[in-house]
């Protein structure tokens, strides 16, 4: 009897904490849901003439490759498109060059070449050959404000599958 009661209450806390649904994160143009990006990242990547517009709020980034919008804040209505960001957004259509590591300006193509021509297999190989991830400041340089190692791994996998 006692056992039964214990089982029933065991995961209540978990359900509560996973309930953080954000329904206010839709891109104002394409209506797909975005990913949160910190103010410091947006501030650093928006063209200098528009820095004042950035304010001190956090933003979302639109992950839809077809959409022209990069950063937006649903509450204030402030949004920035591809032309208003200093770097090409690697996952957007026509990004050129396609950076994998923004800090060291290493492109997806360079990583694929390192895999195919120089036999690189791991992130460590890539760091040695291309200089990627050296003096990493991803929070400022990567458009998502996150470490680029996941993108580098994806480029390695792409290169390996082309061999
Ligand atoms: Zn969009």
mmCIF file of C-alpha atoms and ligand atoms in Angstrom:
data_model
loop_
_atom_site.group_PDB
_atom_site.id
_atom_site.type_symbol
_atom_site.label_atom_id
_atom_site.label_comp_id
_atom_site.label_asym_id
_atom_site.label_seq_id
_atom_site.Cartn_x
_atom_site.Cartn_y
_atom_site.Cartn_z
ATOM 1 C CA UNK A 1 0.000 0.000 0.000
ATOM 2 C CA UNK A 2 2.714 2.425 0.991
ATOM 3 C CA UNK A 3 4.625 1.586 -2.178
ATOM 4 C CA UNK A 4 1.748 2.617 -4.384
ATOM 5 C CA UNK A 5 1.558 6.087 -2.891
ATOM 6 C CA UNK A 6 5.255 6.644 -3.385
ATOM 7 C CA UNK A 7 5.086 5.734 -7.063
ATOM 8 C CA UNK A 8 2.344 8.196 -7.754
ATOM 9 C CA UNK A 9 4.150 11.228 -6.453
ATOM 10 C CA UNK A 10 7.602 10.411 -7.821
ATOM 11 C CA UNK A 11 7.687 12.417 -11.047
ATOM 12 C CA UNK A 12 5.521 15.373 -10.287
ATOM 13 C CA UNK A 13 8.488 17.748 -10.110
ATOM 14 C CA UNK A 14 9.723 16.688 -13.508
ATOM 15 C CA UNK A 15 6.455 17.404 -15.288
ATOM 16 C CA UNK A 16 6.297 20.856 -13.780
ATOM 17 C CA UNK A 17 9.758 21.893 -14.952
ATOM 18 C CA UNK A 18 9.418 20.619 -18.517
ATOM 19 C CA UNK A 19 6.345 22.761 -18.993
ATOM 20 C CA UNK A 20 8.203 25.844 -20.102
ATOM 21 C CA UNK A 21 6.482 26.277 -23.424
ATOM 22 C CA UNK A 22 7.301 29.518 -25.172
ATOM 23 C CA UNK A 23 4.578 30.357 -27.618
ATOM 24 C CA UNK A 24 5.855 33.845 -28.187
ATOM 25 C CA UNK A 25 8.932 32.966 -30.203
ATOM 26 C CA UNK A 26 7.534 32.860 -33.748
ATOM 27 C CA UNK A 27 9.343 34.661 -36.551
ATOM 28 C CA UNK A 28 7.235 37.703 -37.547
ATOM 29 C CA UNK A 29 7.690 36.887 -41.232
ATOM 30 C CA UNK A 30 7.676 33.096 -41.720
ATOM 31 C CA UNK A 31 6.007 32.127 -38.407
ATOM 32 C CA UNK A 32 8.405 29.300 -37.618
ATOM 33 C CA UNK A 33 9.611 29.092 -34.049
ATOM 34 C CA UNK A 34 13.020 30.546 -33.325
ATOM 35 C CA UNK A 35 15.942 29.839 -31.013
ATOM 36 C CA UNK A 36 16.884 32.195 -28.203
ATOM 37 C CA UNK A 37 20.038 34.284 -28.653
ATOM 38 C CA UNK A 38 21.603 36.525 -26.033
ATOM 39 C CA UNK A 39 21.816 40.282 -26.427
ATOM 40 C CA UNK A 40 25.638 40.292 -26.475
ATOM 41 C CA UNK A 41 25.639 38.119 -29.595
ATOM 42 C CA UNK A 42 23.095 40.215 -31.480
ATOM 43 C CA UNK A 43 24.777 43.451 -30.446
ATOM 44 C CA UNK A 44 28.090 42.228 -31.791
ATOM 45 C CA UNK A 45 26.785 40.981 -35.141
ATOM 46 C CA UNK A 46 24.349 43.690 -36.222
ATOM 47 C CA UNK A 47 25.817 46.320 -38.557
ATOM 48 C CA UNK A 48 27.190 49.291 -36.638
ATOM 49 C CA UNK A 49 24.629 51.780 -37.945
ATOM 50 C CA UNK A 50 21.819 49.813 -36.258
ATOM 51 C CA UNK A 51 23.454 49.034 -32.915
ATOM 52 C CA UNK A 52 21.226 51.544 -31.133
ATOM 53 C CA UNK A 53 18.111 49.656 -32.203
ATOM 54 C CA UNK A 54 19.340 46.481 -30.530
ATOM 55 C CA UNK A 55 18.623 47.805 -27.023
ATOM 56 C CA UNK A 56 19.316 45.529 -24.089
ATOM 57 C CA UNK A 57 16.843 42.727 -24.739
ATOM 58 C CA UNK A 58 17.489 39.173 -25.840
ATOM 59 C CA UNK A 59 16.423 37.951 -29.260
ATOM 60 C CA UNK A 60 15.352 34.918 -31.220
ATOM 61 C CA UNK A 61 17.007 33.758 -34.408
ATOM 62 C CA UNK A 62 14.905 32.446 -37.280
ATOM 63 C CA UNK A 63 16.210 29.009 -38.317
ATOM 64 C CA UNK A 64 14.240 28.845 -41.571
ATOM 65 C CA UNK A 65 16.777 28.767 -44.418
ATOM 66 C CA UNK A 66 14.361 30.393 -46.841
ATOM 67 C CA UNK A 67 13.512 33.326 -44.564
ATOM 68 C CA UNK A 68 15.302 36.668 -44.788
ATOM 69 C CA UNK A 69 14.849 37.458 -41.098
ATOM 70 C CA UNK A 70 17.723 36.684 -38.757
ATOM 71 C CA UNK A 71 17.063 38.212 -35.319
ATOM 72 C CA UNK A 72 13.749 39.356 -33.891
ATOM 73 C CA UNK A 73 12.179 40.265 -30.589
ATOM 74 C CA UNK A 74 8.441 39.503 -30.579
ATOM 75 C CA UNK A 75 7.643 41.915 -27.742
ATOM 76 C CA UNK A 76 9.269 45.042 -29.146
ATOM 77 C CA UNK A 77 8.757 44.130 -32.800
ATOM 78 C CA UNK A 78 12.410 44.883 -33.577
ATOM 79 C CA UNK A 79 13.767 42.607 -36.302
ATOM 80 C CA UNK A 80 16.926 42.354 -38.395
ATOM 81 C CA UNK A 81 17.308 40.682 -41.768
ATOM 82 C CA UNK A 82 20.319 39.049 -43.443
ATOM 83 C CA UNK A 83 21.536 42.345 -44.920
ATOM 84 C CA UNK A 84 21.671 43.913 -41.452
ATOM 85 C CA UNK A 85 23.969 41.274 -39.984
ATOM 86 C CA UNK A 86 27.732 41.487 -40.461
ATOM 87 C CA UNK A 87 28.318 37.826 -41.265
ATOM 88 C CA UNK A 88 26.580 35.358 -43.566
ATOM 89 C CA UNK A 89 24.305 33.058 -41.554
ATOM 90 C CA UNK A 90 25.563 29.598 -42.433
ATOM 91 C CA UNK A 91 22.212 27.823 -42.424
ATOM 92 C CA UNK A 92 20.424 30.434 -44.538
ATOM 93 C CA UNK A 93 20.055 29.960 -48.263
ATOM 94 C CA UNK A 94 22.918 31.466 -50.337
ATOM 95 C CA UNK A 95 25.223 31.996 -47.334
ATOM 96 C CA UNK A 96 28.633 32.747 -48.787
ATOM 97 C CA UNK A 97 31.076 31.853 -47.415
ATOM 98 C CA UNK A 98 29.524 29.150 -45.274
ATOM 99 C CA UNK A 99 31.409 29.467 -42.002
ATOM 100 C CA UNK A 100 31.519 26.541 -39.610
ATOM 101 C CA UNK A 101 33.796 28.301 -37.124
ATOM 102 C CA UNK A 102 33.118 32.031 -37.023
ATOM 103 C CA UNK A 103 35.897 32.870 -34.563
ATOM 104 C CA UNK A 104 38.692 31.593 -36.784
ATOM 105 C CA UNK A 105 36.783 32.079 -40.036
ATOM 106 C CA UNK A 106 36.990 28.470 -41.102
ATOM 107 C CA UNK A 107 34.430 27.423 -43.685
ATOM 108 C CA UNK A 108 32.506 24.223 -44.103
ATOM 109 C CA UNK A 109 34.340 23.724 -47.388
ATOM 110 C CA UNK A 110 37.761 23.921 -45.691
ATOM 111 C CA UNK A 111 36.708 21.277 -43.191
ATOM 112 C CA UNK A 112 35.378 18.963 -45.887
ATOM 113 C CA UNK A 113 38.632 19.415 -47.807
ATOM 114 C CA UNK A 114 40.668 18.626 -44.690
ATOM 115 C CA UNK A 115 38.692 15.411 -44.305
ATOM 116 C CA UNK A 116 38.979 14.374 -47.944
ATOM 117 C CA UNK A 117 42.503 15.560 -48.781
ATOM 118 C CA UNK A 118 44.318 15.511 -45.442
ATOM 119 C CA UNK A 119 42.550 12.574 -43.853
ATOM 120 C CA UNK A 120 41.126 14.450 -40.883
ATOM 121 C CA UNK A 121 38.661 12.382 -38.896
ATOM 122 C CA UNK A 122 38.109 14.172 -35.611
ATOM 123 C CA UNK A 123 37.571 17.684 -34.338
ATOM 124 C CA UNK A 124 41.123 17.593 -33.011
ATOM 125 C CA UNK A 125 42.445 16.904 -36.524
ATOM 126 C CA UNK A 126 40.406 19.808 -37.844
ATOM 127 C CA UNK A 127 41.767 22.156 -35.186
ATOM 128 C CA UNK A 128 45.326 21.182 -36.124
ATOM 129 C CA UNK A 129 44.843 21.492 -39.872
ATOM 130 C CA UNK A 130 42.541 24.502 -40.203
ATOM 131 C CA UNK A 131 43.114 26.433 -36.982
ATOM 132 C CA UNK A 132 39.404 26.280 -36.186
ATOM 133 C CA UNK A 133 38.297 26.947 -32.616
ATOM 134 C CA UNK A 134 41.472 28.763 -31.708
ATOM 135 C CA UNK A 135 40.850 31.897 -29.619
ATOM 136 C CA UNK A 136 37.207 30.907 -29.532
ATOM 137 C CA UNK A 137 34.744 33.645 -28.684
ATOM 138 C CA UNK A 138 31.625 31.955 -29.884
ATOM 139 C CA UNK A 139 29.263 33.990 -27.764
ATOM 140 C CA UNK A 140 30.236 37.031 -29.774
ATOM 141 C CA UNK A 141 31.057 35.606 -33.168
ATOM 142 C CA UNK A 142 28.736 32.694 -33.802
ATOM 143 C CA UNK A 143 25.265 33.874 -34.869
ATOM 144 C CA UNK A 144 23.681 31.444 -32.403
ATOM 145 C CA UNK A 145 26.036 32.558 -29.650
ATOM 146 C CA UNK A 146 26.988 28.942 -29.082
ATOM 147 C CA UNK A 147 30.176 26.942 -29.456
ATOM 148 C CA UNK A 148 30.716 25.847 -33.037
ATOM 149 C CA UNK A 149 31.968 22.322 -32.348
ATOM 150 C CA UNK A 150 28.628 20.789 -33.294
ATOM 151 C CA UNK A 151 28.688 22.508 -36.675
ATOM 152 C CA UNK A 152 32.285 21.387 -37.200
ATOM 153 C CA UNK A 153 31.308 17.809 -36.365
ATOM 154 C CA UNK A 154 28.509 17.990 -38.919
ATOM 155 C CA UNK A 155 30.958 19.216 -41.557
ATOM 156 C CA UNK A 156 33.337 16.352 -40.701
ATOM 157 C CA UNK A 157 30.502 13.849 -41.076
ATOM 158 C CA UNK A 158 29.586 15.408 -44.405
ATOM 159 C CA UNK A 159 33.204 15.117 -45.583
ATOM 160 C CA UNK A 160 33.495 11.512 -44.395
ATOM 161 C CA UNK A 161 30.347 10.563 -46.260
ATOM 162 C CA UNK A 162 31.775 12.073 -49.458
ATOM 163 C CA UNK A 163 34.942 9.999 -49.343
HETATM 164 ZN ZN1 LIG B 1 11.641 33.608 -40.468
#
